[in-house]
XYZ file of C-alpha atoms in Angstrom:
700
model
C 93.111 61.382 -58.529
C 94.733 58.317 -60.091
C 96.261 58.870 -63.513
C 94.526 56.494 -65.899
C 96.926 57.095 -68.805
C 99.680 54.598 -69.494
C 103.234 55.497 -68.620
C 104.803 57.154 -71.662
C 108.210 56.253 -73.108
C 110.450 59.284 -72.669
C 114.029 58.729 -71.646
C 116.623 58.808 -74.392
C 116.564 62.105 -76.192
C 115.992 60.363 -79.517
C 113.523 57.842 -78.127
C 115.823 54.924 -78.890
C 116.329 51.804 -76.793
C 119.242 51.393 -74.437
C 121.302 48.556 -75.878
C 123.472 47.641 -72.908
C 127.040 46.416 -73.020
C 127.322 45.032 -76.544
C 130.415 46.853 -77.812
C 132.363 45.409 -80.762
C 135.679 46.727 -82.098
C 136.725 46.406 -85.790
C 139.412 43.857 -86.556
C 141.429 43.124 -89.716
C 139.782 40.645 -92.033
C 142.615 38.147 -91.652
C 142.047 38.034 -87.912
C 138.327 37.453 -88.421
C 138.975 34.616 -90.860
C 141.561 33.042 -88.609
C 139.228 33.147 -85.610
C 136.298 31.863 -87.639
C 138.189 28.957 -89.135
C 139.743 28.081 -85.816
C 136.356 27.995 -84.125
C 134.950 25.927 -86.993
C 137.700 23.370 -86.664
C 137.353 23.196 -82.881
C 133.590 22.913 -83.230
C 133.815 19.983 -85.643
C 136.273 18.220 -83.377
C 134.011 18.857 -80.365
C 131.066 17.403 -82.289
C 132.959 14.119 -82.490
C 133.421 14.025 -78.726
C 129.877 15.167 -77.944
C 128.354 12.570 -80.225
C 130.158 9.854 -78.335
C 129.212 11.365 -74.961
C 125.555 11.745 -75.891
C 125.193 8.169 -77.074
C 126.636 6.918 -73.788
C 124.305 9.069 -71.704
C 121.068 8.900 -73.656
C 119.608 6.349 -71.255
C 119.736 8.758 -68.337
C 118.860 12.055 -69.942
C 116.604 11.041 -72.806
C 116.521 12.722 -76.185
C 116.145 16.457 -76.619
C 114.518 15.927 -79.987
C 110.785 16.397 -80.017
C 109.046 13.056 -80.252
C 105.752 11.393 -79.558
C 105.826 8.740 -76.863
C 104.511 5.441 -78.115
C 104.384 3.554 -74.830
C 104.566 4.217 -71.125
C 105.259 1.954 -68.193
C 102.118 0.039 -67.250
C 101.078 0.499 -63.643
C 97.385 0.404 -62.902
C 94.231 -0.065 -64.951
C 93.379 3.639 -64.970
C 92.847 5.706 -68.091
C 95.711 7.984 -69.128
C 93.620 9.635 -71.802
C 93.881 13.261 -72.892
C 91.170 14.667 -70.633
C 93.021 16.327 -67.777
C 92.338 18.619 -64.919
C 91.373 18.891 -61.283
C 90.662 20.951 -58.425
C 90.862 21.666 -54.797
C 89.330 19.307 -52.286
C 86.601 21.420 -50.782
C 86.207 24.772 -52.444
C 85.366 23.900 -56.019
C 88.560 24.626 -57.935
C 88.186 23.328 -61.448
C 90.518 22.032 -64.107
C 91.051 22.526 -67.795
C 90.806 19.855 -70.451
C 94.234 18.661 -71.568
C 95.501 18.569 -75.097
C 99.142 18.096 -74.217
C 101.482 15.936 -72.151
C 101.822 18.377 -69.249
C 98.601 19.929 -68.096
C 97.206 21.393 -64.905
C 94.234 23.017 -63.286
C 92.583 26.266 -62.635
C 91.483 27.959 -59.450
C 87.874 28.971 -59.942
C 86.425 29.058 -56.475
C 82.685 28.834 -56.044
C 82.037 28.704 -59.786
C 80.968 25.672 -61.760
C 82.665 25.119 -65.063
C 79.963 22.916 -66.534
C 78.086 24.474 -69.431
C 80.857 26.821 -70.572
C 80.588 26.875 -74.385
C 83.631 25.695 -76.292
C 85.314 27.956 -78.838
C 83.560 31.054 -77.536
C 86.159 33.579 -76.362
C 85.637 37.214 -75.471
C 87.330 39.711 -77.750
C 90.213 40.290 -78.337
C 91.400 36.803 -77.297
C 92.395 34.355 -80.015
C 94.220 31.053 -80.307
C 97.622 32.716 -80.841
C 97.326 34.550 -77.523
C 96.237 31.395 -75.715
C 99.078 29.371 -77.228
C 101.587 32.014 -76.074
C 100.383 31.653 -72.464
C 101.803 28.154 -72.049
C 105.043 28.379 -70.109
C 108.466 27.194 -71.253
C 110.409 26.359 -68.079
C 107.798 25.917 -65.337
C 106.576 22.433 -64.473
C 103.005 21.963 -65.633
C 101.629 18.674 -64.356
C 98.342 17.039 -65.106
C 97.037 18.609 -61.914
C 97.884 21.218 -59.369
C 98.418 20.283 -55.769
C 101.701 19.553 -54.020
C 102.105 16.192 -52.286
C 105.385 14.376 -51.475
C 108.476 15.823 -53.160
C 111.691 13.960 -52.300
C 115.181 13.063 -53.531
C 115.859 9.343 -53.844
C 118.556 7.282 -55.546
C 119.746 10.108 -57.784
C 116.333 11.415 -58.842
C 114.030 14.171 -57.639
C 110.446 12.919 -57.391
C 107.399 15.104 -57.556
C 103.912 13.795 -56.735
C 100.817 15.859 -57.425
C 97.028 15.552 -57.422
C 95.322 15.014 -60.718
C 91.942 14.104 -62.205
C 92.424 11.779 -65.195
C 88.779 11.700 -66.189
C 87.622 15.220 -66.853
C 87.669 18.951 -66.424
C 85.900 19.101 -63.094
C 86.873 18.129 -59.597
C 86.753 14.440 -58.738
C 88.519 11.087 -59.209
C 91.676 12.483 -57.649
C 94.801 10.342 -58.127
C 98.521 10.995 -57.787
C 100.553 12.038 -60.797
C 104.295 11.452 -60.689
C 107.328 13.027 -62.384
C 111.088 12.678 -61.954
C 114.034 14.949 -62.649
C 117.789 15.077 -62.282
C 117.868 18.835 -61.724
C 114.385 20.094 -60.674
C 114.046 21.839 -64.070
C 113.840 19.127 -66.759
C 111.220 16.455 -66.057
C 109.930 13.076 -67.148
C 106.244 12.368 -66.530
C 105.680 8.852 -65.180
C 102.543 6.728 -64.743
C 100.229 7.417 -61.820
C 101.764 6.677 -58.438
C 98.445 5.932 -56.715
C 94.825 5.782 -57.783
C 91.537 5.956 -55.906
C 90.752 2.244 -55.806
C 90.034 1.452 -52.131
C 87.131 2.307 -49.849
C 89.389 4.540 -47.742
C 90.404 6.748 -50.709
C 87.584 6.110 -53.193
C 86.656 9.797 -53.230
C 90.214 10.963 -53.759
C 93.906 10.400 -53.076
C 94.746 13.749 -51.569
C 97.760 15.546 -50.118
C 100.496 13.600 -48.370
C 104.156 13.674 -47.409
C 107.138 11.364 -47.770
C 109.542 10.436 -44.993
C 112.905 8.790 -45.705
C 113.902 6.479 -42.863
C 117.505 6.034 -41.643
C 117.819 2.750 -43.562
C 116.832 4.495 -46.805
C 113.295 3.130 -46.881
C 110.437 5.495 -47.775
C 107.027 5.782 -46.172
C 104.264 7.936 -47.599
C 101.344 9.162 -45.525
C 98.452 10.634 -47.472
C 94.888 11.778 -46.919
C 92.145 9.729 -48.494
C 88.465 10.571 -48.763
C 86.432 7.470 -47.996
C 83.239 6.264 -49.637
C 81.456 8.177 -46.844
C 83.517 11.351 -47.482
C 85.496 10.971 -44.254
C 89.061 12.283 -44.358
C 91.459 9.583 -43.131
C 95.228 9.092 -43.189
C 96.704 6.184 -45.105
C 100.104 4.554 -45.457
C 101.863 3.594 -48.687
C 105.390 2.576 -49.634
C 107.343 1.705 -52.803
C 106.937 -1.805 -54.161
C 110.544 -1.935 -55.344
C 113.229 0.100 -53.578
C 115.791 -0.813 -56.238
C 113.741 1.061 -58.854
C 115.138 4.623 -58.951
C 111.877 5.828 -60.557
C 109.695 4.361 -57.755
C 107.096 3.455 -60.356
C 104.939 1.072 -58.272
C 103.466 1.855 -54.863
C 101.761 -0.450 -52.387
C 99.015 0.649 -50.033
C 99.150 -0.787 -46.521
C 96.542 -3.530 -46.120
C 95.441 -2.134 -42.744
C 94.581 1.372 -43.978
C 93.438 3.793 -42.704
C 96.028 4.268 -39.976
C 94.369 7.438 -38.579
C 90.781 8.673 -38.465
C 89.389 12.018 -37.216
C 89.607 12.171 -33.411
C 86.593 13.071 -31.249
C 85.549 16.696 -31.680
C 86.972 17.002 -35.224
C 84.549 17.136 -38.153
C 85.014 14.326 -40.668
C 85.939 16.758 -43.452
C 88.465 18.754 -41.395
C 91.320 16.285 -40.955
C 93.900 16.315 -43.731
C 97.414 16.756 -45.106
C 99.944 14.936 -42.865
C 103.453 16.403 -42.749
C 106.810 14.762 -43.251
C 107.675 12.970 -40.003
C 110.562 13.968 -37.733
C 112.375 12.020 -35.019
C 112.076 12.843 -31.337
C 114.812 12.302 -28.795
C 112.916 9.184 -27.658
C 113.276 7.633 -31.083
C 109.635 8.103 -32.034
C 108.400 9.631 -35.281
C 106.179 12.692 -35.005
C 103.760 14.226 -37.517
C 101.216 17.014 -37.494
C 97.900 17.217 -39.377
C 95.809 20.292 -40.236
C 92.327 20.821 -38.825
C 90.079 23.375 -37.098
C 87.720 23.797 -34.178
C 84.998 26.293 -35.028
C 87.009 29.149 -36.617
C 90.293 28.320 -34.896
C 92.901 26.757 -37.138
C 94.885 23.989 -35.438
C 97.582 21.409 -36.131
C 97.163 18.095 -34.323
C 100.254 16.114 -33.251
C 100.797 12.345 -33.333
C 103.698 10.078 -32.327
C 104.411 6.675 -33.856
C 107.117 4.016 -33.838
C 106.046 2.123 -36.933
C 103.764 4.496 -38.939
C 100.915 2.076 -38.247
C 100.041 2.702 -34.599
C 99.750 6.294 -33.350
C 99.449 8.187 -30.096
C 97.747 11.584 -30.178
C 99.418 14.212 -27.985
C 97.366 16.493 -25.774
C 96.868 19.999 -27.101
C 98.148 21.080 -30.497
C 101.391 22.032 -32.150
C 99.790 25.454 -32.553
C 96.410 27.143 -32.904
C 95.311 30.618 -34.034
C 91.754 31.811 -33.584
C 89.887 33.261 -36.539
C 92.084 31.655 -39.194
C 89.753 28.804 -40.155
C 90.776 25.465 -41.618
C 94.519 24.813 -41.868
C 95.520 22.904 -44.998
C 98.913 21.631 -46.121
C 100.605 22.353 -42.781
C 104.399 22.340 -43.019
C 106.837 22.213 -40.103
C 110.616 22.376 -40.481
C 113.814 23.766 -38.895
C 116.039 26.536 -40.256
C 119.587 27.270 -39.166
C 120.269 30.612 -37.495
C 123.983 30.433 -38.275
C 124.584 28.399 -41.436
C 123.501 29.121 -44.979
C 122.186 25.654 -45.708
C 119.031 23.640 -45.218
C 118.371 21.217 -42.386
C 116.854 17.771 -42.144
C 113.366 17.890 -40.638
C 114.521 16.085 -37.464
C 117.256 18.606 -36.564
C 116.728 20.572 -33.336
C 118.891 22.621 -30.979
C 119.790 26.127 -29.775
C 121.051 27.233 -33.207
C 117.735 26.389 -34.848
C 114.445 28.179 -35.414
C 111.331 26.272 -36.401
C 108.888 27.353 -39.081
C 105.172 26.661 -39.066
C 103.460 27.247 -42.407
C 99.771 26.834 -43.188
C 97.554 27.217 -46.241
C 94.372 28.999 -45.172
C 91.327 27.447 -46.795
C 89.359 30.652 -46.167
C 91.537 33.089 -48.155
C 93.682 30.749 -50.295
C 97.056 32.120 -49.155
C 100.116 30.548 -47.494
C 101.374 32.061 -44.232
C 104.411 31.286 -42.104
C 105.974 32.325 -38.812
C 109.226 31.657 -36.975
C 109.274 30.379 -33.436
C 110.481 27.882 -30.864
C 109.561 24.196 -30.788
C 109.175 22.370 -27.473
C 109.649 18.672 -28.039
C 108.418 17.480 -24.651
C 104.790 18.486 -25.191
C 104.920 18.853 -28.966
C 104.084 22.564 -29.010
C 105.438 25.554 -30.915
C 105.391 29.221 -29.817
C 105.833 32.108 -32.302
C 108.592 34.636 -31.702
C 106.218 37.527 -32.412
C 102.511 36.859 -31.756
C 101.546 39.948 -33.780
C 102.796 38.185 -36.924
C 101.580 34.720 -35.969
C 100.651 32.068 -38.518
C 97.708 33.182 -40.649
C 97.801 36.829 -39.598
C 101.360 37.865 -40.467
C 103.894 37.115 -43.192
C 103.036 35.257 -46.379
C 105.321 33.141 -48.530
C 104.087 34.999 -51.579
C 101.850 38.053 -51.981
C 100.506 37.028 -55.366
C 98.984 33.757 -56.557
C 100.622 30.946 -54.583
C 98.988 28.167 -52.561
C 99.246 24.639 -51.119
C 103.031 24.818 -50.902
C 105.298 22.109 -49.580
C 108.989 21.941 -48.674
C 111.346 18.988 -48.626
C 114.903 18.535 -47.440
C 117.208 17.901 -50.384
C 119.974 15.783 -48.877
C 121.715 15.797 -52.250
C 122.625 19.484 -51.882
C 121.936 20.178 -48.198
C 119.113 22.592 -48.907
C 115.422 22.971 -48.168
C 113.339 23.401 -51.303
C 109.877 24.959 -51.539
C 107.250 24.297 -54.221
C 103.912 26.043 -54.600
C 100.873 25.686 -56.796
C 100.132 28.667 -59.075
C 96.499 28.957 -60.134
C 94.974 30.874 -63.013
C 93.540 34.381 -63.212
C 91.805 34.186 -66.575
C 88.294 33.181 -67.606
C 86.917 29.681 -67.547
C 86.161 29.898 -71.264
C 89.822 30.678 -71.981
C 91.017 27.767 -69.836
C 88.642 25.400 -71.578
C 89.773 26.583 -74.992
C 93.515 26.371 -74.327
C 93.088 22.981 -72.696
C 95.135 23.431 -69.536
C 95.248 25.462 -66.365
C 97.708 26.149 -63.535
C 101.310 25.134 -62.919
C 104.002 24.911 -60.256
C 106.331 27.673 -59.159
C 110.026 27.417 -59.863
C 111.456 25.462 -56.911
C 112.860 27.854 -54.304
C 115.502 27.406 -51.651
C 114.581 28.587 -48.164
C 116.948 30.090 -45.595
C 116.594 32.020 -42.356
C 117.114 35.768 -42.800
C 119.552 36.431 -39.964
C 119.558 40.153 -40.769
C 115.896 40.739 -39.939
C 115.377 37.714 -37.687
C 111.710 37.611 -38.714
C 111.809 36.578 -42.360
C 112.690 33.659 -44.557
C 114.646 34.164 -47.764
C 113.271 32.459 -50.863
C 115.374 32.180 -54.012
C 115.073 30.216 -57.266
C 117.145 27.026 -57.207
C 120.531 27.474 -58.847
C 119.680 24.953 -61.574
C 117.383 27.468 -63.270
C 120.508 29.364 -64.345
C 121.394 26.475 -66.667
C 118.656 27.783 -68.987
C 120.266 31.211 -69.355
C 121.238 32.110 -72.900
C 122.654 35.467 -74.035
C 122.779 38.182 -71.394
C 122.711 41.956 -71.679
C 123.960 44.297 -68.966
C 122.947 47.905 -68.327
C 125.253 49.737 -65.907
C 124.076 52.663 -63.773
C 121.219 53.862 -65.945
C 119.834 57.197 -64.736
C 116.041 57.053 -64.653
C 114.799 60.571 -64.062
C 111.572 61.408 -62.301
C 108.610 60.851 -64.587
C 110.545 58.896 -67.233
C 110.461 55.493 -68.893
C 113.608 53.891 -70.336
C 113.266 51.113 -72.947
C 115.808 48.294 -72.720
C 116.862 46.494 -75.883
C 116.949 42.825 -74.873
C 114.945 41.195 -77.657
C 111.681 39.311 -77.025
C 110.469 39.605 -73.444
C 108.571 36.347 -72.975
C 111.316 34.208 -71.363
C 113.686 36.206 -69.179
C 115.774 36.120 -66.026
C 116.264 39.669 -64.705
C 118.477 40.926 -61.881
C 118.205 44.615 -61.011
C 119.472 46.978 -58.340
C 118.226 50.507 -57.683
C 120.064 53.351 -55.954
C 118.010 56.235 -54.599
C 119.149 59.836 -54.426
C 119.894 60.124 -50.699
C 119.420 63.885 -50.692
C 115.950 63.386 -52.125
C 115.161 60.962 -49.298
C 116.097 63.620 -46.748
C 114.197 66.445 -48.446
C 110.987 64.526 -49.163
C 108.003 65.672 -47.146
C 106.541 63.135 -44.754
C 102.887 62.225 -44.539
C 100.604 60.555 -42.038
C 98.729 58.780 -44.830
C 99.137 55.003 -44.640
C 100.270 53.467 -47.936
C 99.387 50.027 -49.258
C 100.015 48.440 -52.648
C 96.351 47.517 -53.030
C 94.953 50.999 -52.356
C 97.882 53.176 -53.455
C 96.710 53.736 -57.020
C 99.161 51.406 -58.723
C 102.227 52.320 -60.766
C 100.471 55.236 -62.457
C 99.946 57.095 -59.175
C 102.921 59.383 -58.562
C 104.401 59.915 -55.134
C 107.444 61.761 -53.868
C 109.591 58.615 -53.614
C 107.896 56.185 -55.945
C 106.803 54.116 -57.658
C 109.857 53.014 -59.676
C 111.014 49.699 -61.065
C 110.626 47.539 -64.174
C 107.884 47.084 -66.747
C 107.672 43.531 -68.139
C 105.372 42.000 -70.743
C 104.831 45.495 -72.166
C 104.169 46.408 -75.784
C 105.887 49.273 -77.617
C 103.116 51.777 -76.905
C 102.719 50.615 -73.292
C 99.041 49.979 -73.859
C 99.756 46.710 -72.033
C 102.312 46.604 -69.245
C 103.022 44.905 -65.928
C 104.963 47.127 -63.497
C 107.055 45.502 -60.747
C 108.000 48.313 -58.437
C 109.134 49.758 -55.136
C 107.373 52.564 -53.305
C 109.016 54.363 -50.383
C 106.635 55.959 -47.919
C 107.862 58.608 -45.470
C 105.763 59.264 -42.404
C 105.368 62.527 -40.510
C 108.212 61.518 -38.164
C 110.599 61.101 -41.087
C 110.736 57.302 -40.906
C 110.923 55.409 -44.192
C 108.962 52.287 -45.068
C 109.437 50.398 -48.349
C 106.765 48.477 -50.248
C 107.173 46.004 -53.082
C 104.238 45.739 -55.495
C 103.036 44.263 -58.798
C 100.341 46.115 -60.732
C 98.179 44.047 -63.105
C 95.625 46.780 -63.781
C 96.966 47.370 -67.314
C 98.508 43.953 -67.934
C 95.932 42.930 -70.548
C 93.204 44.289 -72.798
C 91.324 41.040 -72.398
C 88.184 41.070 -70.251
C 87.599 38.610 -67.431
C 91.223 38.357 -66.336
C 92.653 39.130 -62.924
C 93.914 42.729 -62.729
C 94.699 43.070 -59.050
C 97.532 44.995 -57.475
C 99.636 42.692 -55.294
C 102.255 43.513 -52.707
C 103.239 44.325 -49.163
C 105.839 45.943 -46.945
C 109.382 44.622 -47.397
C 112.114 45.196 -44.790
C 115.077 47.193 -46.131
C 118.048 47.552 -43.828
C 120.345 50.524 -43.546
C 122.845 50.813 -46.425
C 120.971 48.241 -48.502
C 120.123 49.147 -52.079
C 116.778 47.975 -53.409
C 117.191 44.723 -55.353
C 114.959 42.624 -57.549
C 115.079 39.226 -59.303
C 112.397 38.467 -61.890
C 111.621 35.273 -63.792
C 109.350 35.899 -66.781
C 107.936 32.775 -68.396
C 105.090 33.769 -70.699
C 101.953 34.029 -68.533
C 103.733 33.707 -65.175
C 106.028 36.243 -63.533
C 107.831 35.444 -60.251
C 109.450 38.439 -58.533
C 111.869 38.306 -55.580
C 112.664 41.522 -53.675
C 115.576 42.102 -51.295
C 117.135 38.702 -51.768
C 113.789 36.953 -51.407
C 112.392 38.605 -48.277
C 109.255 39.353 -50.220
C 107.959 37.441 -53.247
C 105.093 38.101 -55.661
C 103.886 35.594 -58.265
C 101.477 36.819 -60.938
C 99.557 35.328 -63.857
C 99.421 37.700 -66.832
C 97.420 37.397 -70.063
C 98.418 40.112 -72.571
C 96.818 40.331 -75.991
C 99.476 42.473 -77.703
C 102.650 42.195 -75.584
C 103.367 38.634 -76.709
C 106.123 36.938 -78.701
C 108.388 39.530 -80.370
C 106.157 42.406 -79.317
C 106.900 41.863 -75.626
C 109.343 44.498 -74.296
C 111.123 45.497 -71.081
C 111.385 49.034 -69.659
C 112.726 50.809 -66.603
C 110.403 53.437 -65.169
C 110.339 56.060 -62.460
C 106.998 57.653 -61.666
C 108.262 59.448 -58.558
C 108.123 63.233 -58.451
C 111.071 64.087 -56.195
C 113.850 61.570 -56.814
C 116.089 60.224 -59.552
C 116.833 56.497 -59.574
C 120.009 54.832 -60.820
C 119.441 51.287 -62.049
C 121.908 48.512 -62.854
C 120.277 45.628 -64.685
C 121.331 42.322 -66.201
C 118.859 40.383 -68.350
C 119.215 36.909 -69.820
C 117.055 35.278 -72.449
C 115.930 31.870 -71.149
C 115.851 28.533 -72.922
C 112.928 26.123 -72.574
C 113.045 23.227 -70.136
C 112.814 19.626 -71.316
C 109.520 18.241 -69.946
C 107.801 15.251 -71.509
C 106.420 11.785 -70.708
C 108.897 8.999 -70.093
C 108.428 6.005 -72.391
C 109.909 2.612 -73.169
C 111.565 4.306 -76.126
C 113.913 6.009 -73.661
C 115.196 2.586 -72.609
C 115.935 1.758 -76.241
C 117.463 5.165 -76.962
C 120.983 3.999 -76.163
C 121.073 1.373 -78.919
C 119.295 3.604 -81.433
C 121.673 6.503 -80.817
C 124.722 4.310 -81.258
C 123.396 2.978 -84.554
C 122.402 6.394 -85.889
C 125.656 7.964 -84.794
C 127.915 5.430 -86.551
C 128.150 7.464 -89.800
C 129.181 10.507 -87.768
C 132.216 8.705 -86.391
C 133.283 7.915 -89.950
C 132.588 11.334 -91.435
C 133.694 13.665 -88.625
C 137.470 13.137 -89.088
C 137.144 13.650 -92.849
C 135.045 16.819 -92.386
C 137.519 18.073 -89.819
C 140.479 17.724 -92.214
C 138.614 19.204 -95.186
C 137.472 22.225 -93.121
C 140.978 22.945 -91.883
C 142.463 22.769 -95.404
C 139.691 25.042 -96.729
C 140.339 27.654 -94.024
C 144.096 27.648 -94.707
C 143.386 28.099 -98.412
C 141.232 31.207 -97.772
C 143.727 32.723 -95.341
C 146.536 32.275 -97.902
C 144.609 34.026 -100.688
C 143.353 36.839 -98.481
C 146.882 37.537 -97.275
C 148.030 37.941 -100.884
C 145.573 40.772 -101.511
C 145.736 42.548 -98.123
């Protein structure tokens, strides 16, 4: 029977928190004063240099001071009012109403949001809890879906679907944001709006292709006045504009319509194009025939005229409609990303699809045959839609792009909500994007991709605390003293008692995260891991854990899971248990990377072989009451954990305005007094420090 009691804190004999490596030795007072005064003097001198540097660079990076944008670049006569939100194209995903500059949407399939009373929240939710849920370093656009990410002229561009006119699905346009580092973002005016007959019912998912001459073409799906899904062409109006503010739609749109035998509402989401050996550009588009998911293939020389190839890139029966198809190469030998057009014997090709039926993203590795435009999976038993997922939590409509700036392939995914519609309406926003992830081929397993947060996220790390080789005994919980647990980057490694692995009794019972009873259900070799977003009493907690199952033949199989069953006392929130099998090779320790950002937790096991993204809505484990623990609920093994935890700063995400263009002059004017005063302050501070050191030395 599953234990329904929370895990109890019982590790240190006195019940105190482990404090990690924060050891200070006493020093003579003169040394302290000398160090302090020296640092003060250096700091004042550095302020002089930084002030000059900041004023020279304000135009590029904007101001970090909180401000209200007065103006934005004009683009099209479409309202940019505060009402935000959107939803998925066909399944009724609805959006929240925005009260801030960066809003999103909520996944509420098959439920209509209309008629939800405002300001009526189930107990114990209140405005403080809802305010805490907004994330600090995840991109939260005005809408959810991925479109055409790219790197151009020094800036990363992110396009996304968005409804400017309300909290329900409809009026879909393209939002647009730019960044220098994929972490800090400027929101820009709409890139494209639904203003033509061929996209009047929505400007939907698309993909960008950068041509050899540096030009950009964007193919996107539009829903016509007759609700027919067609493919349209657009391109920047001004290639010298690094922000790519204005876009022009091709006058001859649409360039592709559903072919014979394809239903008018089952033809969407063109991929980034890749070059064939004949010099043609090739794309694939998601569709279905009956219940068989398919990806259609087209060749073009000019992105205006197309030839449809016979057959499909790939098809899998029983998987239903394929959305947001992605197709790209990965290197089998090099640890870097590849341009979409790369092919050869040292390359594997990935096909990824978003299944409209179950709202998950699946991928498989295989071989691409250019001559007939087909792709064959390496292992049919884990084919697209029936095998490996990008993420075993909440993650959908993902898209990769090749970042030629750093020779890497970067993945983005849309993260929906798991709370109630009333809560989304009250807080005024819903959904967000995952942290961008690099993707590499896992040459150790040969069957997996490795996903890992982009290195730029580490720029937000603040103070770190390290815990070396902490013994977590069977049945114990170890509190970790790291301060507030709402914004964290965690890296952990677990060593298992090898003798316990040998002695453990095998079983013919098949384990799964979903049916295994969660973190409270004890087994011989698990569960064990980390509790995040937990309060002091553990009445609310989110376990991220490993479970090792041993079969009757003595073979070991490792699972990586996230248990939301006790993550919140609030009603009407998602409390699933996520997870799946994760390959662990011989001599590998179990490893975990966790990004905690308020109501979203992204967890990466074994270097990113398996990933789980969760949305969590605690009522008590918020702000300073949010804690971190190690736990081991196994019965027959001790676990040794080494953990490093960083507090995380907030990202800088706000609308871009004309004020940013004027910031350079304003900063120079406002900084003029500093250039006059800094040398004087520097001299006075140094003299003061010398005075104190002299008098202290007389009495010591």
